[in-house]
Amino acid sequence: MPKKERKRLQVVISEEQDALLTRTAYELSSPERLISKSEVVRLAIEKIARELGEGDHLDEYRHLLDNEDVADDAG
């Protein structure tokens, strides 16, 4: 079976955000399955998209994006 084609996205994150990714991946991992930071990011994207589709947490996400630690410098 051919491997799924995936798009690559490069983002710049802070050391604190990288530490959060690492900790989350560690927490989600088990002896049977190690979870990568990329998998955590994909999971977060799906979770946020699902919540926004249901109209949940919209104001909370907007508030987080107003925070300079989360907002994109290019935006």
Coordinates of N, CA, C and O in Angstrom, one line a residue, residues 36-63:
S36 N 4.6 10.8 18.7 CA 5.5 11.9 18.3 C 4.9 13.3 18.5 O 3.7 13.4 18.6
K37 N 5.8 14.3 18.5 CA 5.3 15.7 18.6 C 4.4 16.0 17.4 O 3.4 16.7 17.5
S38 N 4.8 15.5 16.2 CA 4.0 15.7 15.0 C 2.6 15.2 15.2 O 1.6 15.8 14.7
E39 N 2.5 14.0 15.8 CA 1.1 13.4 16.0 C 0.3 14.3 17.0 O -0.9 14.4 16.8
V40 N 1.0 14.9 18.0 CA 0.3 15.7 18.9 C -0.2 17.0 18.2 O -1.4 17.4 18.3
V41 N 0.6 17.5 17.3 CA 0.1 18.7 16.5 C -1.1 18.3 15.6 O -2.1 19.0 15.5
R42 N -1.0 17.2 14.9 CA -2.1 16.7 14.1 C -3.4 16.5 14.9 O -4.5 16.9 14.5
L43 N -3.2 15.9 16.1 CA -4.4 15.7 17.0 C -5.0 17.1 17.4 O -6.2 17.2 17.4
A44 N -4.1 18.0 17.7 CA -4.6 19.3 18.2 C -5.3 20.0 17.0 O -6.4 20.7 17.2
I45 N -4.8 19.9 15.8 CA -5.5 20.5 14.7 C -6.9 19.9 14.5 O -7.9 20.7 14.3
E46 N -7.0 18.6 14.5 CA -8.3 18.0 14.4 C -9.3 18.4 15.5 O -10.4 18.6 15.3
K47 N -8.8 18.4 16.7 CA -9.6 18.8 17.9 C -10.1 20.2 17.8 O -11.3 20.4 18.0
I48 N -9.2 21.1 17.4 CA -9.6 22.5 17.3 C -10.6 22.7 16.2 O -11.7 23.3 16.3
A49 N -10.4 22.1 15.0 CA -11.3 22.2 13.9 C -12.7 21.6 14.2 O -13.7 22.2 13.9
R50 N -12.7 20.5 15.0 CA -14.0 19.9 15.4 C -14.7 20.8 16.3 O -15.9 21.0 16.1
E51 N -14.0 21.3 17.3 CA -14.7 22.2 18.2 C -15.2 23.5 17.6 O -16.3 24.0 17.9
L52 N -14.4 24.0 16.6 CA -14.9 25.2 15.9 C -16.1 24.9 15.1 O -17.0 25.8 14.9
G53 N -16.1 23.8 14.5 CA -17.2 23.3 13.7 C -18.5 23.2 14.5 O -19.6 23.4 14.0
E54 N -18.3 22.9 15.7 CA -19.5 22.8 16.6 C -19.8 24.2 17.3 O -20.7 24.3 18.2
G55 N -18.9 25.2 17.0 CA -19.1 26.5 17.7 C -18.6 26.6 19.1 O -18.9 27.5 19.8
D56 N -17.8 25.6 19.5 CA -17.3 25.6 20.9 C -16.0 26.3 21.0 O -15.2 26.3 20.0
H57 N -15.8 27.0 22.1 CA -14.5 27.5 22.5 C -14.0 28.7 21.5 O -12.8 29.0 21.5
L58 N -14.9 29.2 20.7 CA -14.5 30.2 19.7 C -13.8 31.4 20.4 O -12.7 31.8 20.0
D59 N -14.5 32.0 21.4 CA -13.9 33.1 22.1 C -12.6 32.8 22.8 O -11.7 33.6 22.8
E60 N -12.6 31.6 23.3 CA -11.4 31.2 24.0 C -10.2 31.1 23.1 O -9.1 31.6 23.4
Y61 N -10.4 30.5 21.9 CA -9.3 30.4 20.9 C -8.9 31.8 20.4 O -7.7 32.1 20.2
R62 N -9.9 32.7 20.2 CA -9.6 34.0 19.7 C -8.7 34.8 20.8 O -7.8 35.5 20.5
H63 N -9.1 34.6 22.1 CA -8.3 35.2 23.2 C -6.9 34.7 23.2 O -5.9 35.4 23.3

